[in-house]
mmCIF file of C-alpha atoms in Angstrom:
data_model
loop_
_atom_site.group_PDB
_atom_site.id
_atom_site.type_symbol
_atom_site.label_atom_id
_atom_site.label_comp_id
_atom_site.label_asym_id
_atom_site.label_seq_id
_atom_site.Cartn_x
_atom_site.Cartn_y
_atom_site.Cartn_z
ATOM 1 C CA UNK A 1 -36.897 -35.495 -16.680
ATOM 2 C CA UNK A 2 -36.281 -32.055 -18.434
ATOM 3 C CA UNK A 3 -33.367 -29.801 -18.785
ATOM 4 C CA UNK A 4 -34.280 -27.289 -16.618
ATOM 5 C CA UNK A 5 -34.977 -29.240 -14.101
ATOM 6 C CA UNK A 6 -32.038 -30.724 -13.919
ATOM 7 C CA UNK A 7 -30.076 -27.952 -14.039
ATOM 8 C CA UNK A 8 -31.380 -26.981 -11.054
ATOM 9 C CA UNK A 9 -30.405 -30.450 -9.555
ATOM 10 C CA UNK A 10 -27.131 -30.542 -11.444
ATOM 11 C CA UNK A 11 -24.739 -28.952 -8.287
ATOM 12 C CA UNK A 12 -26.648 -32.076 -6.173
ATOM 13 C CA UNK A 13 -25.613 -34.559 -8.803
ATOM 14 C CA UNK A 14 -22.279 -34.088 -8.868
ATOM 15 C CA UNK A 15 -22.268 -33.954 -4.460
ATOM 16 C CA UNK A 16 -24.343 -36.985 -5.044
ATOM 17 C CA UNK A 17 -26.623 -35.324 -2.497
ATOM 18 C CA UNK A 18 -30.078 -36.633 -3.964
ATOM 19 C CA UNK A 19 -31.616 -39.595 -3.560
ATOM 20 C CA UNK A 20 -30.549 -42.446 -5.472
ATOM 21 C CA UNK A 21 -33.507 -42.838 -7.330
ATOM 22 C CA UNK A 22 -33.198 -39.301 -8.666
ATOM 23 C CA UNK A 23 -29.459 -39.779 -9.097
ATOM 24 C CA UNK A 24 -30.343 -43.060 -11.234
ATOM 25 C CA UNK A 25 -32.855 -41.197 -13.537
ATOM 26 C CA UNK A 26 -30.827 -37.975 -13.824
ATOM 27 C CA UNK A 27 -27.748 -39.831 -14.693
ATOM 28 C CA UNK A 28 -29.603 -42.245 -17.427
ATOM 29 C CA UNK A 29 -30.934 -38.229 -18.931
ATOM 30 C CA UNK A 30 -27.387 -37.027 -19.140
ATOM 31 C CA UNK A 31 -26.059 -40.118 -20.630
ATOM 32 C CA UNK A 32 -28.527 -39.369 -23.293
ATOM 33 C CA UNK A 33 -28.262 -35.633 -23.811
ATOM 34 C CA UNK A 34 -25.168 -33.488 -25.167
ATOM 35 C CA UNK A 35 -25.988 -30.472 -23.416
ATOM 36 C CA UNK A 36 -26.857 -31.439 -19.996
ATOM 37 C CA UNK A 37 -23.540 -33.876 -20.083
ATOM 38 C CA UNK A 38 -21.001 -31.187 -21.115
ATOM 39 C CA UNK A 39 -22.784 -28.759 -18.299
ATOM 40 C CA UNK A 40 -21.884 -32.314 -16.092
ATOM 41 C CA UNK A 41 -18.960 -32.922 -16.881
ATOM 42 C CA UNK A 42 -17.655 -29.334 -16.502
ATOM 43 C CA UNK A 43 -18.976 -29.481 -12.694
ATOM 44 C CA UNK A 44 -17.274 -32.627 -12.276
ATOM 45 C CA UNK A 45 -13.979 -30.682 -12.940
ATOM 46 C CA UNK A 46 -14.681 -28.004 -11.246
ATOM 47 C CA UNK A 47 -15.571 -30.206 -8.437
ATOM 48 C CA UNK A 48 -11.786 -32.068 -8.952
ATOM 49 C CA UNK A 49 -10.151 -28.751 -9.062
ATOM 50 C CA UNK A 50 -11.787 -27.967 -5.727
ATOM 51 C CA UNK A 51 -11.102 -31.277 -4.101
ATOM 52 C CA UNK A 52 -7.797 -30.865 -5.435
ATOM 53 C CA UNK A 53 -6.778 -27.381 -4.230
ATOM 54 C CA UNK A 54 -8.775 -28.933 -0.533
ATOM 55 C CA UNK A 55 -5.818 -31.220 0.000
ATOM 56 C CA UNK A 56 -2.986 -28.164 -0.839
ATOM 57 C CA UNK A 57 -1.586 -27.633 2.583
ATOM 58 C CA UNK A 58 -0.221 -24.108 3.384
ATOM 59 C CA UNK A 59 4.059 -23.405 3.676
ATOM 60 C CA UNK A 60 4.802 -25.012 6.928
ATOM 61 C CA UNK A 61 7.334 -22.065 7.985
ATOM 62 C CA UNK A 62 3.811 -20.061 8.055
ATOM 63 C CA UNK A 63 4.591 -20.616 11.946
ATOM 64 C CA UNK A 64 7.918 -18.845 12.336
ATOM 65 C CA UNK A 65 6.898 -16.199 9.836
ATOM 66 C CA UNK A 66 3.668 -15.491 12.068
ATOM 67 C CA UNK A 67 5.736 -15.076 15.425
ATOM 68 C CA UNK A 68 8.189 -12.666 13.594
ATOM 69 C CA UNK A 69 5.847 -10.631 12.315
ATOM 70 C CA UNK A 70 4.553 -10.338 15.794
ATOM 71 C CA UNK A 71 7.830 -9.608 17.092
ATOM 72 C CA UNK A 72 8.183 -6.846 15.044
ATOM 73 C CA UNK A 73 4.919 -5.755 15.519
ATOM 74 C CA UNK A 74 5.835 -5.004 18.825
ATOM 75 C CA UNK A 75 8.766 -2.767 18.741
ATOM 76 C CA UNK A 76 6.830 -1.048 16.303
ATOM 77 C CA UNK A 77 3.914 -0.569 18.067
ATOM 78 C CA UNK A 78 6.515 0.802 21.100
ATOM 79 C CA UNK A 79 7.909 3.310 17.945
ATOM 80 C CA UNK A 80 4.638 3.968 16.927
ATOM 81 C CA UNK A 81 3.802 5.187 20.973
ATOM 82 C CA UNK A 82 7.139 6.820 21.805
ATOM 83 C CA UNK A 83 7.815 8.888 18.520
ATOM 84 C CA UNK A 84 4.409 10.813 18.480
ATOM 85 C CA UNK A 85 4.514 11.656 22.051
ATOM 86 C CA UNK A 86 8.257 12.486 21.826
ATOM 87 C CA UNK A 87 7.694 14.915 18.585
ATOM 88 C CA UNK A 88 4.216 16.077 20.363
ATOM 89 C CA UNK A 89 6.402 16.959 23.941
ATOM 90 C CA UNK A 90 9.142 18.344 21.724
ATOM 91 C CA UNK A 91 6.203 20.950 19.837
ATOM 92 C CA UNK A 92 4.435 21.572 23.218
ATOM 93 C CA UNK A 93 8.154 22.892 24.790
ATOM 94 C CA UNK A 94 8.814 25.301 21.583
ATOM 95 C CA UNK A 95 5.567 26.645 21.848
ATOM 96 C CA UNK A 96 6.326 27.269 25.667
ATOM 97 C CA UNK A 97 9.926 28.660 24.723
ATOM 98 C CA UNK A 98 8.315 30.916 22.398
ATOM 99 C CA UNK A 99 5.294 31.864 24.302
ATOM 100 C CA UNK A 100 8.340 32.727 27.389
ATOM 101 C CA UNK A 101 10.433 34.712 24.609
ATOM 102 C CA UNK A 102 7.814 36.491 23.020
ATOM 103 C CA UNK A 103 6.268 37.852 26.848
ATOM 104 C CA UNK A 104 9.513 39.059 27.402
ATOM 105 C CA UNK A 105 10.250 41.050 24.431
ATOM 106 C CA UNK A 106 7.063 42.455 24.595
ATOM 107 C CA UNK A 107 7.563 43.322 28.536
ATOM 108 C CA UNK A 108 10.872 44.662 27.307
ATOM 109 C CA UNK A 109 9.262 46.743 24.357
ATOM 110 C CA UNK A 110 6.747 48.048 27.111
ATOM 111 C CA UNK A 111 9.093 48.865 29.051
ATOM 112 C CA UNK A 112 11.198 51.558 26.596
ATOM 113 C CA UNK A 113 7.974 52.789 25.360
ATOM 114 C CA UNK A 114 6.921 53.687 28.728
ATOM 115 C CA UNK A 115 10.429 55.587 29.924
ATOM 116 C CA UNK A 116 10.323 57.434 26.318
ATOM 117 C CA UNK A 117 7.267 58.425 27.505
ATOM 118 C CA UNK A 118 8.106 59.693 30.620
ATOM 119 C CA UNK A 119 10.903 61.964 29.060
ATOM 120 C CA UNK A 120 8.299 63.858 27.296
ATOM 121 C CA UNK A 121 6.699 64.318 31.161
ATOM 122 C CA UNK A 122 6.920 66.543 33.337
ATOM 123 C CA UNK A 123 6.092 64.512 35.951
ATOM 124 C CA UNK A 124 9.370 62.881 34.923
ATOM 125 C CA UNK A 125 11.233 65.989 36.342
ATOM 126 C CA UNK A 126 9.008 65.559 39.469
ATOM 127 C CA UNK A 127 9.919 61.903 40.106
ATOM 128 C CA UNK A 128 13.152 62.578 39.600
ATOM 129 C CA UNK A 129 13.985 65.837 41.668
ATOM 130 C CA UNK A 130 12.051 64.013 44.358
ATOM 131 C CA UNK A 131 13.469 60.801 43.820
ATOM 132 C CA UNK A 132 9.729 58.262 43.708
ATOM 133 C CA UNK A 133 9.046 55.843 41.996
ATOM 134 C CA UNK A 134 6.147 55.887 38.995
ATOM 135 C CA UNK A 135 3.279 53.739 41.861
ATOM 136 C CA UNK A 136 4.414 56.682 44.236
ATOM 137 C CA UNK A 137 3.723 59.544 41.569
ATOM 138 C CA UNK A 138 0.490 58.254 40.297
ATOM 139 C CA UNK A 139 -0.414 57.728 44.022
ATOM 140 C CA UNK A 140 0.322 61.354 45.096
ATOM 141 C CA UNK A 141 -1.552 62.168 42.071
ATOM 142 C CA UNK A 142 -4.689 60.550 42.458
ATOM 143 C CA UNK A 143 -4.732 62.038 45.867
ATOM 144 C CA UNK B 1 -1.472 -29.004 25.894
ATOM 145 C CA UNK B 2 -4.627 -26.719 26.419
ATOM 146 C CA UNK B 3 -7.638 -28.655 26.135
ATOM 147 C CA UNK B 4 -10.116 -26.159 25.030
ATOM 148 C CA UNK B 5 -11.040 -22.479 23.263
ATOM 149 C CA UNK B 6 -11.367 -20.791 26.868
ATOM 150 C CA UNK B 7 -7.622 -22.224 28.576
ATOM 151 C CA UNK B 8 -6.225 -21.267 25.024
ATOM 152 C CA UNK B 9 -7.483 -17.805 24.840
ATOM 153 C CA UNK B 10 -7.406 -17.663 28.491
ATOM 154 C CA UNK B 11 -3.053 -17.752 28.129
ATOM 155 C CA UNK B 12 -2.856 -16.400 24.877
ATOM 156 C CA UNK B 13 -4.649 -13.088 27.575
ATOM 157 C CA UNK B 14 -1.409 -13.847 28.846
ATOM 158 C CA UNK B 15 1.038 -13.599 26.388
ATOM 159 C CA UNK B 16 1.756 -16.843 25.731
ATOM 160 C CA UNK B 17 3.262 -17.732 22.501
ATOM 161 C CA UNK B 18 2.939 -21.330 23.763
ATOM 162 C CA UNK B 19 -1.131 -20.973 22.813
ATOM 163 C CA UNK B 20 -0.398 -18.937 19.841
ATOM 164 C CA UNK B 21 1.964 -21.825 18.363
ATOM 165 C CA UNK B 22 -1.387 -24.152 19.556
ATOM 166 C CA UNK B 23 -3.878 -22.070 17.867
ATOM 167 C CA UNK B 24 -1.596 -21.331 14.126
ATOM 168 C CA UNK B 25 -0.901 -25.329 14.001
ATOM 169 C CA UNK B 26 -4.513 -27.055 14.523
ATOM 170 C CA UNK B 27 -6.340 -23.905 12.566
ATOM 171 C CA UNK B 28 -3.746 -22.725 9.820
ATOM 172 C CA UNK B 29 -5.004 -25.519 7.237
ATOM 173 C CA UNK B 30 -8.357 -24.992 7.286
ATOM 174 C CA UNK B 31 -7.751 -20.727 7.151
ATOM 175 C CA UNK B 32 -6.041 -21.207 4.434
ATOM 176 C CA UNK B 33 -8.064 -23.458 2.512
ATOM 177 C CA UNK B 34 -11.046 -21.034 3.080
ATOM 178 C CA UNK B 35 -8.606 -18.197 1.848
ATOM 179 C CA UNK B 36 -7.413 -19.948 -1.247
ATOM 180 C CA UNK B 37 -10.917 -20.451 -2.133
ATOM 181 C CA UNK B 38 -11.561 -16.923 -2.299
ATOM 182 C CA UNK B 39 -8.778 -15.821 -3.485
ATOM 183 C CA UNK B 40 -7.383 -18.487 -6.373
ATOM 184 C CA UNK B 41 -3.705 -17.597 -5.586
ATOM 185 C CA UNK B 42 -1.617 -19.367 -2.862
ATOM 186 C CA UNK B 43 0.619 -16.110 -1.746
ATOM 187 C CA UNK B 44 -2.182 -13.839 -0.755
ATOM 188 C CA UNK B 45 -3.682 -17.235 0.968
ATOM 189 C CA UNK B 46 -0.834 -17.459 3.007
ATOM 190 C CA UNK B 47 -0.991 -13.549 3.698
ATOM 191 C CA UNK B 48 -4.818 -13.408 4.680
ATOM 192 C CA UNK B 49 -3.572 -16.650 7.533
ATOM 193 C CA UNK B 50 -0.801 -14.547 8.406
ATOM 194 C CA UNK B 51 -2.965 -11.589 8.808
ATOM 195 C CA UNK B 52 -6.065 -13.068 10.487
ATOM 196 C CA UNK B 53 -3.175 -14.768 13.350
ATOM 197 C CA UNK B 54 -1.590 -11.650 14.064
ATOM 198 C CA UNK B 55 -5.349 -9.824 13.947
ATOM 199 C CA UNK B 56 -6.154 -12.656 16.557
ATOM 200 C CA UNK B 57 -2.385 -11.688 18.990
ATOM 201 C CA UNK B 58 -3.744 -7.642 18.679
ATOM 202 C CA UNK B 59 -7.228 -8.576 20.469
ATOM 203 C CA UNK B 60 -6.265 -11.836 22.230
ATOM 204 C CA UNK B 61 -6.978 -9.396 25.403
ATOM 205 C CA UNK B 62 -10.437 -8.654 24.649
ATOM 206 C CA UNK B 63 -11.281 -11.981 23.025
ATOM 207 C CA UNK B 64 -14.610 -12.564 24.129
ATOM 208 C CA UNK B 65 -14.144 -16.219 26.234
ATOM 209 C CA UNK B 66 -17.280 -17.447 25.209
ATOM 210 C CA UNK B 67 -17.164 -17.160 21.590
ATOM 211 C CA UNK B 68 -15.982 -19.991 19.293
ATOM 212 C CA UNK B 69 -12.298 -19.828 18.409
ATOM 213 C CA UNK B 70 -12.425 -21.545 15.109
ATOM 214 C CA UNK B 71 -16.021 -19.416 14.435
ATOM 215 C CA UNK B 72 -13.957 -16.165 14.887
ATOM 216 C CA UNK B 73 -11.105 -17.090 12.887
ATOM 217 C CA UNK B 74 -12.882 -18.289 9.684
ATOM 218 C CA UNK B 75 -15.443 -15.174 9.892
ATOM 219 C CA UNK B 76 -11.666 -13.097 9.820
ATOM 220 C CA UNK B 77 -10.355 -14.996 7.267
ATOM 221 C CA UNK B 78 -12.952 -14.949 4.842
ATOM 222 C CA UNK B 79 -13.559 -11.425 5.118
ATOM 223 C CA UNK B 80 -9.919 -10.541 4.986
ATOM 224 C CA UNK B 81 -9.534 -12.553 1.834
ATOM 225 C CA UNK B 82 -12.558 -10.879 -0.085
ATOM 226 C CA UNK B 83 -11.545 -7.221 0.781
ATOM 227 C CA UNK B 84 -8.465 -8.279 -0.428
ATOM 228 C CA UNK B 85 -9.846 -9.645 -3.636
ATOM 229 C CA UNK B 86 -11.746 -6.311 -4.027
ATOM 230 C CA UNK B 87 -8.262 -4.040 -3.396
ATOM 231 C CA UNK B 88 -7.092 -6.283 -6.213
ATOM 232 C CA UNK B 89 -9.857 -5.948 -8.501
ATOM 233 C CA UNK B 90 -9.451 -2.082 -7.857
ATOM 234 C CA UNK B 91 -5.621 -2.309 -8.474
ATOM 235 C CA UNK B 92 -6.594 -4.593 -11.909
ATOM 236 C CA UNK B 93 -8.650 -2.034 -13.276
ATOM 237 C CA UNK B 94 -6.008 0.873 -12.548
ATOM 238 C CA UNK B 95 -3.296 -1.648 -14.043
ATOM 239 C CA UNK B 96 -4.916 -1.930 -16.938
ATOM 240 C CA UNK B 97 -6.117 1.678 -17.828
ATOM 241 C CA UNK B 98 -2.342 2.177 -17.171
ATOM 242 C CA UNK B 99 -1.312 -0.069 -19.783
ATOM 243 C CA UNK B 100 -3.781 1.975 -21.995
ATOM 244 C CA UNK B 101 -2.118 4.886 -20.902
ATOM 245 C CA UNK B 102 1.562 4.358 -21.035
ATOM 246 C CA UNK B 103 3.873 3.438 -23.703
ATOM 247 C CA UNK B 104 5.771 -0.231 -23.373
ATOM 248 C CA UNK B 105 8.934 1.533 -22.900
ATOM 249 C CA UNK B 106 7.897 2.151 -19.530
ATOM 250 C CA UNK B 107 9.023 -1.409 -17.982
ATOM 251 C CA UNK B 108 8.734 -1.288 -14.168
ATOM 252 C CA UNK B 109 6.968 -3.874 -12.688
ATOM 253 C CA UNK B 110 4.053 -2.088 -10.231
ATOM 254 C CA UNK B 111 2.516 -4.312 -7.526
ATOM 255 C CA UNK B 112 -0.630 -4.219 -9.120
ATOM 256 C CA UNK B 113 0.965 -6.180 -12.031
ATOM 257 C CA UNK B 114 2.468 -8.511 -9.950
ATOM 258 C CA UNK B 115 -0.475 -9.362 -7.804
ATOM 259 C CA UNK B 116 -2.119 -9.808 -11.260
ATOM 260 C CA UNK B 117 0.598 -12.254 -12.514
ATOM 261 C CA UNK B 118 0.341 -13.603 -9.202
ATOM 262 C CA UNK B 119 -2.981 -14.393 -9.689
ATOM 263 C CA UNK B 120 -2.402 -16.407 -12.588
ATOM 264 C CA UNK B 121 0.527 -18.928 -11.319
ATOM 265 C CA UNK B 122 -1.397 -20.989 -9.114
ATOM 266 C CA UNK B 123 0.149 -24.597 -10.009
ATOM 267 C CA UNK B 124 -2.127 -27.330 -10.985
ATOM 268 C CA UNK B 125 0.320 -29.684 -11.130
ATOM 269 C CA UNK B 126 -2.483 -32.648 -11.049
ATOM 270 C CA UNK B 127 -4.911 -31.278 -13.105
ATOM 271 C CA UNK B 128 -4.002 -31.171 -16.336
ATOM 272 C CA UNK B 129 -7.037 -28.208 -17.575
ATOM 273 C CA UNK B 130 -6.058 -24.749 -16.741
ATOM 274 C CA UNK B 131 -9.234 -23.869 -18.276
ATOM 275 C CA UNK B 132 -11.342 -24.559 -15.802
ATOM 276 C CA UNK B 133 -8.964 -22.912 -12.809
ATOM 277 C CA UNK B 134 -9.526 -20.037 -14.762
ATOM 278 C CA UNK B 135 -13.467 -20.004 -15.014
ATOM 279 C CA UNK B 136 -13.518 -21.147 -11.809
ATOM 280 C CA UNK B 137 -11.758 -18.298 -10.435
ATOM 281 C CA UNK B 138 -13.664 -16.101 -12.879
ATOM 282 C CA UNK B 139 -16.939 -17.554 -11.739
ATOM 283 C CA UNK B 140 -16.231 -17.322 -8.063
ATOM 284 C CA UNK B 141 -14.452 -13.802 -8.447
ATOM 285 C CA UNK B 142 -18.654 -12.884 -9.919
ATOM 286 C CA UNK B 143 -20.676 -14.473 -6.837
ATOM 287 C CA UNK B 144 -21.686 -11.280 -4.719
ATOM 288 C CA UNK B 145 -20.170 -11.512 -1.213
ATOM 289 C CA UNK B 146 -22.149 -13.833 0.709
ATOM 290 C CA UNK B 147 -23.081 -16.250 -1.887
ATOM 291 C CA UNK B 148 -19.084 -16.873 -1.957
ATOM 292 C CA UNK B 149 -18.715 -17.209 1.568
ATOM 293 C CA UNK B 150 -21.493 -19.497 1.456
ATOM 294 C CA UNK B 151 -19.703 -21.677 -1.253
ATOM 295 C CA UNK B 152 -16.471 -21.705 -0.068
ATOM 296 C CA UNK B 153 -17.522 -22.915 3.453
ATOM 297 C CA UNK B 154 -18.817 -25.480 2.043
ATOM 298 C CA UNK B 155 -17.225 -26.184 -0.825
ATOM 299 C CA UNK B 156 -13.821 -26.010 0.513
ATOM 300 C CA UNK B 157 -14.626 -26.413 4.325
ATOM 301 C CA UNK B 158 -17.602 -28.928 4.255
ATOM 302 C CA UNK B 159 -18.688 -27.135 7.021
ATOM 303 C CA UNK B 160 -22.375 -27.752 8.131
ATOM 304 C CA UNK B 161 -25.435 -25.344 7.267
ATOM 305 C CA UNK B 162 -25.741 -24.304 11.348
ATOM 306 C CA UNK B 163 -21.715 -23.509 11.501
ATOM 307 C CA UNK B 164 -21.999 -21.271 8.210
ATOM 308 C CA UNK B 165 -24.261 -19.442 9.574
ATOM 309 C CA UNK B 166 -22.795 -19.203 12.661
ATOM 310 C CA UNK B 167 -19.632 -17.855 10.652
ATOM 311 C CA UNK B 168 -21.651 -15.280 9.001
ATOM 312 C CA UNK B 169 -24.149 -14.519 11.328
ATOM 313 C CA UNK B 170 -27.529 -15.361 9.787
ATOM 314 C CA UNK B 171 -29.858 -18.106 9.862
ATOM 315 C CA UNK B 172 -29.766 -21.846 8.677
ATOM 316 C CA UNK B 173 -32.736 -21.551 6.565
ATOM 317 C CA UNK B 174 -30.482 -18.432 4.443
ATOM 318 C CA UNK B 175 -27.769 -20.474 4.416
ATOM 319 C CA UNK B 176 -29.799 -22.851 2.275
ATOM 320 C CA UNK B 177 -30.836 -20.580 -0.272
ATOM 321 C CA UNK B 178 -27.778 -18.761 -0.242
ATOM 322 C CA UNK B 179 -25.991 -21.982 -1.177
ATOM 323 C CA UNK B 180 -28.295 -22.808 -3.847
ATOM 324 C CA UNK B 181 -28.327 -19.232 -5.576
ATOM 325 C CA UNK B 182 -24.496 -19.662 -5.402
ATOM 326 C CA UNK B 183 -24.156 -22.472 -7.034
ATOM 327 C CA UNK B 184 -27.068 -21.640 -10.279
ATOM 328 C CA UNK B 185 -25.534 -18.434 -10.935
ATOM 329 C CA UNK B 186 -21.679 -20.333 -10.637
ATOM 330 C CA UNK B 187 -23.226 -23.050 -12.997
ATOM 331 C CA UNK B 188 -24.360 -20.365 -15.038
ATOM 332 C CA UNK B 189 -21.474 -18.322 -14.892
ATOM 333 C CA UNK B 190 -19.062 -21.408 -15.312
ATOM 334 C CA UNK B 191 -20.507 -22.494 -18.184
ATOM 335 C CA UNK B 192 -20.511 -19.008 -20.188
ATOM 336 C CA UNK B 193 -17.092 -18.411 -19.123
ATOM 337 C CA UNK B 194 -15.683 -22.086 -20.175
ATOM 338 C CA UNK B 195 -17.962 -21.728 -23.967
ATOM 339 C CA UNK B 196 -15.756 -17.789 -23.701
ATOM 340 C CA UNK B 197 -12.420 -19.295 -23.142
ATOM 341 C CA UNK B 198 -12.957 -21.672 -25.725
#
């Protein structure tokens, strides 16, 4: 058999997945051919290493580690939800307070501006003299 | 004791930690072998197993009870292992760049460096030939994702083509073809890497 064909079947030979006849023919070739023999030995060693790794067992404390991690995550999930919610509420509250304060200040400024306007107007004298409000004055004025 | 996956997952959905413990007990070693096959590093493989169980706990209420638990666990484990390996490669690349740029006076051991050190520290108590391990690791690393998945599931877990097909969500014939190509590639790369080491 040619080396090229053996190359394709080498893993199957190592895994003993070929039929006994083919296995025998190839093994005979490997005995004679140094290149194929080197490749075969390399795969045998790699397979041995994989078998060795297959027998390694996981750390026996992994179960405790996982349970502990889940317990910690439970707390952190709570924190993850509660903390942003609290911060969000705080931001909304600040915006609300800011808005209210700004409205109050704007109203106050508007009032003082209005009174200044009235002072420069003859209508103020009329209002004061007749003891009427601005609305009443406007009502009369419209009529 | 729970009899089947359905019963186990129903109990898990009700936050039953006994069910979780049983799942861990019966699957941890199989998952570890798969993760170890991909990562070739004990510590990282353990981390992947841990992450997978934590993920299972997170999705316990939405878990499809018709799905096979072990298939789900294998799939998540192998995907997590491959993505962790990709991340490690990224860190390794940047740590190499960093090493070239910075001087030796910076003696801080970075996280990336620790990963590289860990990768090289797999103990081979019973195997003398560390070069085989190194070349095998490099050869497995260089395989395309799907070939690597198929190879690891077949070689490290001795799963049937049908089981691998279920885990990878592909046909049995695709698994056969992937495995054939994986073995051929691995053989070539193993020989090349081994030649370059010696």
